[in-house]
XYZ file of C-alpha atoms in Angstrom:
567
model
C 0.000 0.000 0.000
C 1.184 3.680 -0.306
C 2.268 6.142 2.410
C -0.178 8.152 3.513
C 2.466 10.784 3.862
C 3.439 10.962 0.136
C 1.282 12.329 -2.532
C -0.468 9.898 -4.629
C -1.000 9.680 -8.597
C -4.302 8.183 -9.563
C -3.729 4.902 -10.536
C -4.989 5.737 -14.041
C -2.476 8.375 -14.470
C 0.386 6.070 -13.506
C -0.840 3.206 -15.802
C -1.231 6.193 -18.464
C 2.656 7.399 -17.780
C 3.855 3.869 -17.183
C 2.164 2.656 -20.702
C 3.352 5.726 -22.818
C 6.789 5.796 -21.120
C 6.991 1.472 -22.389
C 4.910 1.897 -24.893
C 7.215 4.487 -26.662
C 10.361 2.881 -26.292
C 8.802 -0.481 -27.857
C 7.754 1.451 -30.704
C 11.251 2.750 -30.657
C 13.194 -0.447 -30.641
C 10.852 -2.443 -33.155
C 11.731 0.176 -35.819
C 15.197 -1.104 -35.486
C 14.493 -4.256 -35.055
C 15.660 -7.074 -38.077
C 13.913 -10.161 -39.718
C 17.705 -11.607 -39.445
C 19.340 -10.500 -36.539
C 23.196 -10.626 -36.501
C 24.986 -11.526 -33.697
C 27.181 -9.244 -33.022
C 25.056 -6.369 -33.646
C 23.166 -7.941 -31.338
C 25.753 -7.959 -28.645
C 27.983 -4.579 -29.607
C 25.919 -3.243 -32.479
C 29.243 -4.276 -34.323
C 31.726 -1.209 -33.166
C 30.464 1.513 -34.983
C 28.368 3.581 -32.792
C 28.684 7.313 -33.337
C 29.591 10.074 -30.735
C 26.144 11.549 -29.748
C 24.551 7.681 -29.572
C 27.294 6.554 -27.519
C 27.525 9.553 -25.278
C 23.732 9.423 -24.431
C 24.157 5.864 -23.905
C 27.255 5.809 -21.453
C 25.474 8.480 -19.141
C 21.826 7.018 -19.072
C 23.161 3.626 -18.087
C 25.330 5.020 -15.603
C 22.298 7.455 -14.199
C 20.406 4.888 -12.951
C 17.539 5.019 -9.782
C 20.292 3.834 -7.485
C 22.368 7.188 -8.380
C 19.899 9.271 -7.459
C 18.753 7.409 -3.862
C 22.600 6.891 -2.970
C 23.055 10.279 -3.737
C 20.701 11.542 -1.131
C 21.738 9.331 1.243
C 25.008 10.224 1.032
C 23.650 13.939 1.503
C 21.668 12.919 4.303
C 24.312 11.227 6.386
C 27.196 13.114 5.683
C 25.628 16.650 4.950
C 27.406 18.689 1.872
C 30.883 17.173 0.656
C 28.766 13.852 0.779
C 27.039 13.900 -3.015
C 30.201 15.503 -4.178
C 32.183 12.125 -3.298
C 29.184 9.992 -4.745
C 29.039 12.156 -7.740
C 32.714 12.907 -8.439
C 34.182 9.479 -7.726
C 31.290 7.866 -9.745
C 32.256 10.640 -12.715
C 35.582 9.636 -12.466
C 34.706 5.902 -12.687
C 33.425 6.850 -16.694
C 37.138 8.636 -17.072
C 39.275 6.224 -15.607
C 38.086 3.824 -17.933
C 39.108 5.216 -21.323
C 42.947 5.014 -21.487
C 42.869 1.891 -20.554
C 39.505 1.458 -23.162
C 42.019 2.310 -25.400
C 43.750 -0.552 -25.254
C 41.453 -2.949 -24.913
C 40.706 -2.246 -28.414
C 43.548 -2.194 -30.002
C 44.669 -5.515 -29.034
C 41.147 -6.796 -29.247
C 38.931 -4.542 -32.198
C 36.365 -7.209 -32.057
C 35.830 -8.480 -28.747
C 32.089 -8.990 -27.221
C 32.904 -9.084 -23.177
C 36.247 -8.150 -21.739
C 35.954 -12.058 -20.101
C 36.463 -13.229 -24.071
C 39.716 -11.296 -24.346
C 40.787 -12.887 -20.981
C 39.693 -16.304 -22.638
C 42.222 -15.791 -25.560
C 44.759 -14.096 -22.790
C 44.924 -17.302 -20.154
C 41.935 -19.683 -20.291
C 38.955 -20.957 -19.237
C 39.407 -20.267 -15.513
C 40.551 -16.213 -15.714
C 37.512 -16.240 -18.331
C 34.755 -17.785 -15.890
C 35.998 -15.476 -13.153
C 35.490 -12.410 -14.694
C 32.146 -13.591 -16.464
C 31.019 -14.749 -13.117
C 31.579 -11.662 -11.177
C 29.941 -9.754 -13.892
C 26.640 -11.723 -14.399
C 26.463 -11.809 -10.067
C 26.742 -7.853 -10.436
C 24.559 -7.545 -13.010
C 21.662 -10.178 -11.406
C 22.186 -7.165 -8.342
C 21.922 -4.415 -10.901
C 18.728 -5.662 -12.534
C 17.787 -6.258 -8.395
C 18.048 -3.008 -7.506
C 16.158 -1.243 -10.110
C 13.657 -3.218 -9.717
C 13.226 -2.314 -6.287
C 13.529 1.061 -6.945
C 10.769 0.828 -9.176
C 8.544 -0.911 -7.287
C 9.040 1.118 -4.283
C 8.386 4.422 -6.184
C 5.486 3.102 -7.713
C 3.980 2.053 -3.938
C 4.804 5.118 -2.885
C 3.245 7.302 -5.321
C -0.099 5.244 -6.364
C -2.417 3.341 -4.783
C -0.895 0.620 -6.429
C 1.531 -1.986 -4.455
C 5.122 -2.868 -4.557
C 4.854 -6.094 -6.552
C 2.917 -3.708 -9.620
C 5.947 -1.880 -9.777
C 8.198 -4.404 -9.528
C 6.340 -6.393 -12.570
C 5.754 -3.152 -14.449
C 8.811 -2.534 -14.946
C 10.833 -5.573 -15.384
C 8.316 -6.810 -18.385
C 8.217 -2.963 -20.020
C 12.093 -3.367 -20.252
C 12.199 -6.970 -21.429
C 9.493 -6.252 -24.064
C 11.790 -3.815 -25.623
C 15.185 -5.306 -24.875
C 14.202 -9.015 -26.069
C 14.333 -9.002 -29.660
C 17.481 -6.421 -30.719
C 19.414 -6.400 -27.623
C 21.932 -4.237 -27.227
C 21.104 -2.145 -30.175
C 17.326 -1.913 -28.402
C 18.973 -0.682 -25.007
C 21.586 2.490 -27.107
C 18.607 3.668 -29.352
C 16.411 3.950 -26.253
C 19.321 5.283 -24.127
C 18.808 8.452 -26.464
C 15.251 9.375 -25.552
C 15.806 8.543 -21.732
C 19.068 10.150 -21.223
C 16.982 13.701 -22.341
C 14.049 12.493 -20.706
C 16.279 12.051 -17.161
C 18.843 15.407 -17.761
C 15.545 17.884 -18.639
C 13.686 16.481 -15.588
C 16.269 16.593 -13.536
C 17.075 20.390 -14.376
C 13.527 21.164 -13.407
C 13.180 19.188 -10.534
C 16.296 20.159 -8.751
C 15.764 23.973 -8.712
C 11.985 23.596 -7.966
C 12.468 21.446 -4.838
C 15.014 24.175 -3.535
C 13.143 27.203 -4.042
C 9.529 25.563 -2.689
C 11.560 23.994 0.462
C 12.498 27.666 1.298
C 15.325 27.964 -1.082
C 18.447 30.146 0.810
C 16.102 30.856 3.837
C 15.799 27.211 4.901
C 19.397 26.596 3.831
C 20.241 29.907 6.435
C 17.833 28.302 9.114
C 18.512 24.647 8.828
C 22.309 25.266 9.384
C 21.704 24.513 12.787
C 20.860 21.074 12.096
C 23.937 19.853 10.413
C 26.904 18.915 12.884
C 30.410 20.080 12.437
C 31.687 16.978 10.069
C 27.771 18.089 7.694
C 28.611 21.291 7.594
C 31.929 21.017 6.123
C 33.327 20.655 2.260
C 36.148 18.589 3.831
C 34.530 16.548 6.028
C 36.878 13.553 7.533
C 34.109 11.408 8.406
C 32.526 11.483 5.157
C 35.745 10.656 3.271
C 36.374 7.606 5.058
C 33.310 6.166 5.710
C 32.012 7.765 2.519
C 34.459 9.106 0.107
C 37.290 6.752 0.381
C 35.291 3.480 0.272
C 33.566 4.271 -2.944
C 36.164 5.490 -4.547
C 37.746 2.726 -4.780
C 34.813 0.808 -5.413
C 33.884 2.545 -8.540
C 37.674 1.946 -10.123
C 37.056 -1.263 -9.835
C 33.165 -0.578 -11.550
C 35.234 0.740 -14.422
C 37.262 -2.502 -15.004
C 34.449 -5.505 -13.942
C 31.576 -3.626 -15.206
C 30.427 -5.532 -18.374
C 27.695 -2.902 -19.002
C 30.682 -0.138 -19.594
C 32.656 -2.745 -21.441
C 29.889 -3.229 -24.135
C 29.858 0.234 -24.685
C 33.481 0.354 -25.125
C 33.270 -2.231 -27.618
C 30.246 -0.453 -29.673
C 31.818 3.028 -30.023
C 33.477 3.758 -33.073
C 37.021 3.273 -31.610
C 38.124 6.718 -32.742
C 35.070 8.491 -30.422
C 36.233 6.816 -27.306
C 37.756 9.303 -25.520
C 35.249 12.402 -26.540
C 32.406 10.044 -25.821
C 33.913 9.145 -21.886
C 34.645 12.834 -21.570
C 31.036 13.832 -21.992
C 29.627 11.099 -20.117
C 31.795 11.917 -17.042
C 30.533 15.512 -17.108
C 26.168 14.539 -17.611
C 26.676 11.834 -14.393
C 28.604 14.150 -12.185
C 26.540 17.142 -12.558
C 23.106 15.288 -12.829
C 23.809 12.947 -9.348
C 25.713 15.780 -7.207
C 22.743 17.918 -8.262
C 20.092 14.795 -6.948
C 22.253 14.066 -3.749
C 22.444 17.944 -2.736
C 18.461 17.243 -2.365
C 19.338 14.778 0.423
C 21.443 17.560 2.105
C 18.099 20.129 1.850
C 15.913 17.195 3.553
C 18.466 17.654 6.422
C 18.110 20.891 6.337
C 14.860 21.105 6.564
C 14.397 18.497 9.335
C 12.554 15.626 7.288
C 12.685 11.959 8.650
C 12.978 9.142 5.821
C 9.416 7.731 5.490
C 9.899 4.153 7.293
C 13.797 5.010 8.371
C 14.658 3.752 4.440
C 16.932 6.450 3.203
C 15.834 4.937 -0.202
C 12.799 7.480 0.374
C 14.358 10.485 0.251
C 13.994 11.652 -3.163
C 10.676 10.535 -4.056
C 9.580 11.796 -0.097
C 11.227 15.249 -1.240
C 9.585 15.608 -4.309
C 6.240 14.666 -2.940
C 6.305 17.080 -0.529
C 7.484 20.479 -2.702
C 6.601 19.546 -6.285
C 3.061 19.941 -7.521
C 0.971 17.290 -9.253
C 2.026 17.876 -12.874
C 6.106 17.540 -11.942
C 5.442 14.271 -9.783
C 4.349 12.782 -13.046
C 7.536 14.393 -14.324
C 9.544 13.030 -11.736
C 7.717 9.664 -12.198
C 8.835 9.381 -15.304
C 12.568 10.301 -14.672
C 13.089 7.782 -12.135
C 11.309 5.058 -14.471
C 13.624 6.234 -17.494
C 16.825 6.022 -15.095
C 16.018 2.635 -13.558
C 14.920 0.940 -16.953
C 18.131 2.297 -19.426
C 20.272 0.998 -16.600
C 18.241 -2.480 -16.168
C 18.317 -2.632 -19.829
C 21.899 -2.045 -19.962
C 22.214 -5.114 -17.414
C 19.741 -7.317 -20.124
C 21.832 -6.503 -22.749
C 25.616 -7.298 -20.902
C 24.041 -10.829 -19.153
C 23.134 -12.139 -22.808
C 26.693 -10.879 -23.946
C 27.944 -12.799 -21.120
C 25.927 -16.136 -21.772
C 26.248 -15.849 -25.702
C 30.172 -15.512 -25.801
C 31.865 -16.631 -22.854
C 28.996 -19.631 -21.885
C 27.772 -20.532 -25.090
C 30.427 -19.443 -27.864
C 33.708 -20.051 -25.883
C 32.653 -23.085 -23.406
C 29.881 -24.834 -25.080
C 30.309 -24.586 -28.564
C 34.008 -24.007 -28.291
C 34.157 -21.286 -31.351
C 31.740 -23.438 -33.317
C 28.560 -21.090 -33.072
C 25.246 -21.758 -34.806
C 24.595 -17.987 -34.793
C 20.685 -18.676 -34.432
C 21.403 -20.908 -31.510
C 23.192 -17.953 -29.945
C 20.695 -15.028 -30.459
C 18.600 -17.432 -28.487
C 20.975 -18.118 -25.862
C 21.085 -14.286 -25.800
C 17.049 -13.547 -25.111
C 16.487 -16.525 -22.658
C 19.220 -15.253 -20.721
C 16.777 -12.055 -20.912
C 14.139 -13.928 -19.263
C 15.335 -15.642 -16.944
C 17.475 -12.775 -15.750
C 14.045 -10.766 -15.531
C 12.351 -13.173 -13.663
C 15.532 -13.220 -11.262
C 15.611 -9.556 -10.647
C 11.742 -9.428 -9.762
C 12.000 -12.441 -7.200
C 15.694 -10.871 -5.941
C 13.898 -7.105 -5.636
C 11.487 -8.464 -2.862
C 14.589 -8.338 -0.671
C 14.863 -4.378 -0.271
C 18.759 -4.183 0.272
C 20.423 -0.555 0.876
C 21.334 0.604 -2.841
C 24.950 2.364 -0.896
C 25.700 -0.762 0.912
C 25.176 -2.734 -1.575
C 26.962 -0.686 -4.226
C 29.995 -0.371 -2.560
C 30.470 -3.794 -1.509
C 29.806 -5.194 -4.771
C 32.203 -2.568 -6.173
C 34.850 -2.988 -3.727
C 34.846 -7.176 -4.020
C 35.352 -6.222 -7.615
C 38.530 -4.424 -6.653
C 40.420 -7.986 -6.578
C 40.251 -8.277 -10.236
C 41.366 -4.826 -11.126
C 45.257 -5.386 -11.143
C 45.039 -9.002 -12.387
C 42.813 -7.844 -15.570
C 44.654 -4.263 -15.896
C 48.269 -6.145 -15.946
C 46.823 -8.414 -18.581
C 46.726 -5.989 -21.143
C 50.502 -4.917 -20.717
C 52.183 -7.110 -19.029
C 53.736 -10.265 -21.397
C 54.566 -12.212 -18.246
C 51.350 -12.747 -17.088
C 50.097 -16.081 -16.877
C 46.337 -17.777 -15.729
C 47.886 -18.818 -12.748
C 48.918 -15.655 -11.348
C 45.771 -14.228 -12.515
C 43.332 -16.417 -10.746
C 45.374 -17.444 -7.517
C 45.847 -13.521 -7.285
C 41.898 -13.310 -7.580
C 41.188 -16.156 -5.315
C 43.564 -14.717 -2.201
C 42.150 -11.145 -2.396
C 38.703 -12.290 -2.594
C 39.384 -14.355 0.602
C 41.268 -11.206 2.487
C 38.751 -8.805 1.595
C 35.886 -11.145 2.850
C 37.892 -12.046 6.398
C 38.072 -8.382 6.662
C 34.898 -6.879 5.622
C 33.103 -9.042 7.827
C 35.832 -9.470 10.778
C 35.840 -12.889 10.653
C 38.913 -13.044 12.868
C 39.684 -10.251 15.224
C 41.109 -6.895 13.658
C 43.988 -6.175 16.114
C 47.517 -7.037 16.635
C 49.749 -8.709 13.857
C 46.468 -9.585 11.970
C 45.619 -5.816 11.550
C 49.000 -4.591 10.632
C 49.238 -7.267 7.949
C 45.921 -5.778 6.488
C 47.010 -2.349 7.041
C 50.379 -3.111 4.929
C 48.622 -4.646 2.425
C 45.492 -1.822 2.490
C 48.579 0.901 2.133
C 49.958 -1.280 -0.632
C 46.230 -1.075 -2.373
C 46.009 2.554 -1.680
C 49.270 3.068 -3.977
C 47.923 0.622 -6.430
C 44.918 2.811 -6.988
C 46.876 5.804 -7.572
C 49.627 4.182 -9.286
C 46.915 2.663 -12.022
C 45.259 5.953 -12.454
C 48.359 7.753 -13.160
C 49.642 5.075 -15.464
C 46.194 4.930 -17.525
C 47.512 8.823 -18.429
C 50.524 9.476 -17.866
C 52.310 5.967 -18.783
C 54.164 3.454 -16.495
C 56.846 5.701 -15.553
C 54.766 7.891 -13.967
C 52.157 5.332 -12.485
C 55.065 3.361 -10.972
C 56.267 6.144 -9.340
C 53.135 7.740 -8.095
C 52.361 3.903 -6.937
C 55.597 3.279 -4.963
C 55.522 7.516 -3.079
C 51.792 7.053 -2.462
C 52.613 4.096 -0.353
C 55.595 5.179 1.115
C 53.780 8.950 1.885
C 51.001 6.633 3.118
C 52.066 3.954 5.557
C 53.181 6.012 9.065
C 49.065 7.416 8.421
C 47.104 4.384 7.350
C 49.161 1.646 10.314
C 47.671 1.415 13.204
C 44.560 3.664 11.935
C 42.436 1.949 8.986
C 41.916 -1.207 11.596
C 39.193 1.276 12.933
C 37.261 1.518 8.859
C 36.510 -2.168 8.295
C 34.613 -0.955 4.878
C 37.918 1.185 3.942
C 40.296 -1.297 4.961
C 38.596 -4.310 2.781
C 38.460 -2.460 -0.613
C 42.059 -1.474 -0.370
C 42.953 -5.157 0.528
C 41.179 -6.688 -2.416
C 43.510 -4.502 -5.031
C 46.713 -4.386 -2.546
C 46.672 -8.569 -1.999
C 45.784 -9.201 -5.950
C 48.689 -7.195 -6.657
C 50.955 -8.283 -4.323
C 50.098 -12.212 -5.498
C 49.830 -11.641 -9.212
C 53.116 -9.335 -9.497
C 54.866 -12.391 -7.488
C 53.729 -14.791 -9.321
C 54.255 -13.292 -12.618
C 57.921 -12.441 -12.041
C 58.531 -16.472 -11.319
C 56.511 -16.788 -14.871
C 58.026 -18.118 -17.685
C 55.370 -16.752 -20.248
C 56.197 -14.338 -23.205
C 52.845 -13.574 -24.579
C 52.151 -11.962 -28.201
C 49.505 -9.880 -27.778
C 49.195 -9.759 -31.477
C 47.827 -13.271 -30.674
C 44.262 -11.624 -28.935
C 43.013 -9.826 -32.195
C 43.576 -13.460 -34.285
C 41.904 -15.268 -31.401
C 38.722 -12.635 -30.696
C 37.147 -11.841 -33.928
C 33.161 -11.017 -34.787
C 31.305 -14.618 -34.410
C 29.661 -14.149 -38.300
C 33.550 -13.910 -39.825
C 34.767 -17.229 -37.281
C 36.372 -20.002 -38.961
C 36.700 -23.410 -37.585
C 38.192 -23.150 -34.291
C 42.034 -24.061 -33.930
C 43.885 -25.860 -30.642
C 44.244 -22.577 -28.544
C 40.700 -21.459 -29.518
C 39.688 -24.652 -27.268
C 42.118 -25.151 -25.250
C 43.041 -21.875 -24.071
C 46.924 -19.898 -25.086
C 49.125 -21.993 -26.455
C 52.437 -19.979 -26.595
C 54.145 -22.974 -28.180
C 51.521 -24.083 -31.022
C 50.995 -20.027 -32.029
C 54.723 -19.627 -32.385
C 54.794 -23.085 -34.561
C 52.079 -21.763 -36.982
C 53.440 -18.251 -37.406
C 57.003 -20.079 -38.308
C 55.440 -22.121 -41.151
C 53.603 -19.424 -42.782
């Protein structure tokens, strides 16, 4: 049932806005749709997506309902600098990904899922790893929007939670099912103005009918010293710090940002990042300063969920006519990202399940495009049972993000490193995994030798964070050096300190033990790898010949060199 407190739509309306809003973007995505659908247009609309297409794309996936809600909360609990560390980290996120985007396609022009190019790179088991993260963070993805959905929908109608929920998961399959990927950019287009023009209304209008700079002057009072300030310590390291380094390792594991990557005409990958990175972090700081104005102005979260904040706020100061507006912007944020996770789960399932494990190179490309939309369904159906579980979008975003952190290095070094093997990759994965978990959840005691060994090793992933953000722009020079100072300048504040920031000290484990393993492990290596070899190995599934030895098997160093000698 909905909450009293919030104004209510007629249910008529809602089923009117909820019905154009699907309606439209079905209309939209059959006009595209083909009698012969191709595979990998299906999957990456084959790698020639222009700059404006793309652009729209990358921000209205990464704008999604769980950007705005963690946005506010983050206003809400840690008063002003707190939306300007969701907003800026999570900008920087879309940035930090391009240099090293870069590469990804030049070794790889025709790759499908980043887990395919560590298929060609090392095998089945580096492959499955990063696939399997991927499709769990995706399953959470489609989870959260769905809850989002269903929960603005109950709060805003007479109508209950589960409408929502089902509204919205079936509107998006409808138009994702047939064309995939392609379905989800075209769409992207319309929502992505839909979400920035709302959003430029809404945010102003709430301010000014709240009480605008009067109720900022009065409610002043209410924020405590740490609220109050730009620099607030205990919003960088409960906050700040935490998902910062989760959304690095967003950038990296993120399959939905991957397939974007991959669909961009490679030229337009840097001017297409750029603009994304400047839409998210204005549009979310903007959302999350709302958050900061419910403190302000003294309002409780309906229920104690902070996950109320933004539809509670624009109940209460927006009139009828720009709830339906800010309906409708929510629904369009929620849906291009769920879409988004439709579209990178069939990826998933049609290359690195089906094409790489199953048929072992040997596709029957109608076999695949159906691999591709059942993987639709059932991922649907899996989001609306998950949804019923109303998790914290925040928590769960940055502990998804920062578990993700353990493949960063491993997958990063990949790329540029020759010596590189599947063994460091996945026992490097495997450890860091375990650390972070022991230490997220304190499953021994945090103190004495225990703690200083994750402190070291948290220092250690501090440095690797820097070190890899300098080296995607400046080159490994620089990002060596920033790496090994940042450490050094580090350690005599992080020892004996981050023991007390469980959250903080767990994401800088899982990149500081994956580095510390792989780099170990790949000095010892004996491998030499051509990365010539990944653009011969990953090619567009309509152009594949029969498969060859490494195609099944994995690299083969050995049997590569051979070939090249005889030709």
């Amino acid at each position: 049932m909905a909450d009293p407190s919030f104004y209510q739509l007629q249910t008529p309306t809602v089923l009117l806005l909820l019905i154009a809003f699907y309606g439209g973007t079905f209309l939209m995505s059959r006009r595209i749709a083909l009698k012969d659908e191709n595979v990998d247009g299906y999957m990456t609309s084959n790698g020639a997506i222009g700059f404006g297409v793309s652009a729209a794309s990358m921000t209205a996936t990464w704008i999604w309902a769980a950007s705005f809600y963690a946005a506010a909360t983050s206003g809400y609990k840690y008063g002003i600098s707190g939306p300007i560390h969701y907003g800026l980290w999570g900008a920087l996120m879309i940035l930090f990904i391009y240099p090293f985007g870069r590469r990804f396609r030049e070794v790889a022009p025709e790759a499908h899922t980043l887990a395919e190019i560590m298929h060609a790179r090392h095998g089945r088991s580096s492959q499955l790893i990063l696939a399997g993260s991927n499709i769990a963070g995706s399953v959470i993805s489609l989870m959260a929007n769905f809850t989002a959905a269903g929960a603005l929908v109950a709060m805003l109608s007479p109508l209950d939670f589960v409408h929502g929920v089902l509204i919205a998961g079936i509107g998006t399959l409808s138009y994702t099912l047939w064309s995939g990927f392609r379905a989800s950019i075209m769409t992207d287009v319309a929502q992505v103005a839909a979400m920035l023009g709302a959003a430029a209304l809404i945010i102003p209008l709430v301010f000014f009918n709240a009480g605008g700079i009067e109720a900022v002057s009065q409610g002043w009072d209410r924020l405590s010293a740490e609220q109050a300030s730009m620099f607030s310590k205990t919003a960088f390291l409960e906050q700040g710090a935490p998902y910062f380094v989760a959304v690095l390792a967003y950038a990296i594991g993120n399959q939905t940002i991957a397939q974007r990557l991959f669909a961009v005409r490679e030229d337009l990958i840097k001017p297409t990042f750029l603009a994304a990175t400047v839409s998210y972090g204005a549009t979310v700081i903007g959302l999350g300063m709302l958050g900061v104005v419910a403190l302000m102005v003294g309002m409780e979260p309906a229920g104690g969920d902070h996950n109320n904040l933004i539809p509670q706020m624009a109940s209460s100061y927006l009139g009828p006519v720009m709830i339906g507006v800010f309906f409708i912007m929510v629904i369009g944020s929620l849906s291009s990202t769920a879409d988004s996770d439709l579209a990178a789960l069939s990826a998933i399932m049609m290359t690195d399940i089906y094409g790489k494990n199953i048929a072992k190179g040997r596709v029957n490309p109608a076999t695949m495009l159906w691999v591709g939309r059942i993987t639709m369904i059932v991922a649907t159906t899996a989001g609306l049972l998950f949804a019923s579980f109303r998790i914290d979008i925040l928590s769960l975003l940055v502990f998804v993000g920062a578990l993700w952190g353990s493949i960063v290095f491993p997958v990063i070094a990949s790329f540029y490193w020759k010596k590189v093997n599947n063994r460091a990759f996945t026992t490097a994965v495997a450890v860091s995994v375990t650390a972070f978990i022991v230490a997220r959840f304190q499953l021994v005691p945090i103190e004495g030798l225990v703690a200083l060994v994750l402190e070291l090793f948290a220092t250690v992933g501090a440095g690797v964070v820097l070190g890899l953000m300098a080296f995607g722009f400046f080159g490994k020079r620089v990002g060596l050096g920033v790496g090994v100072l940042a450490t050094l300048a580090l350690a005599p504040f992080t020892l004996g300190f981050l023991r007390d920031y469980p959250v903080l000290l767990s994401s800088l484990n899982a990149y500081g033990v994956s580095t510390v393993v792989c780099s170990l492990l790949s000095f010892r290596s004996r491998e030499d790898f051509d990365f010539a070899l990944l653009g011969r190995r990953v090619r567009n599934f309509d152009q594949e010949q029969a498969p060859t030895a490494d195609d099944m098997q994995g690299p083969a160093p050995a049997l590569d060199a051979a070939r090249e000698a005889t030709r």
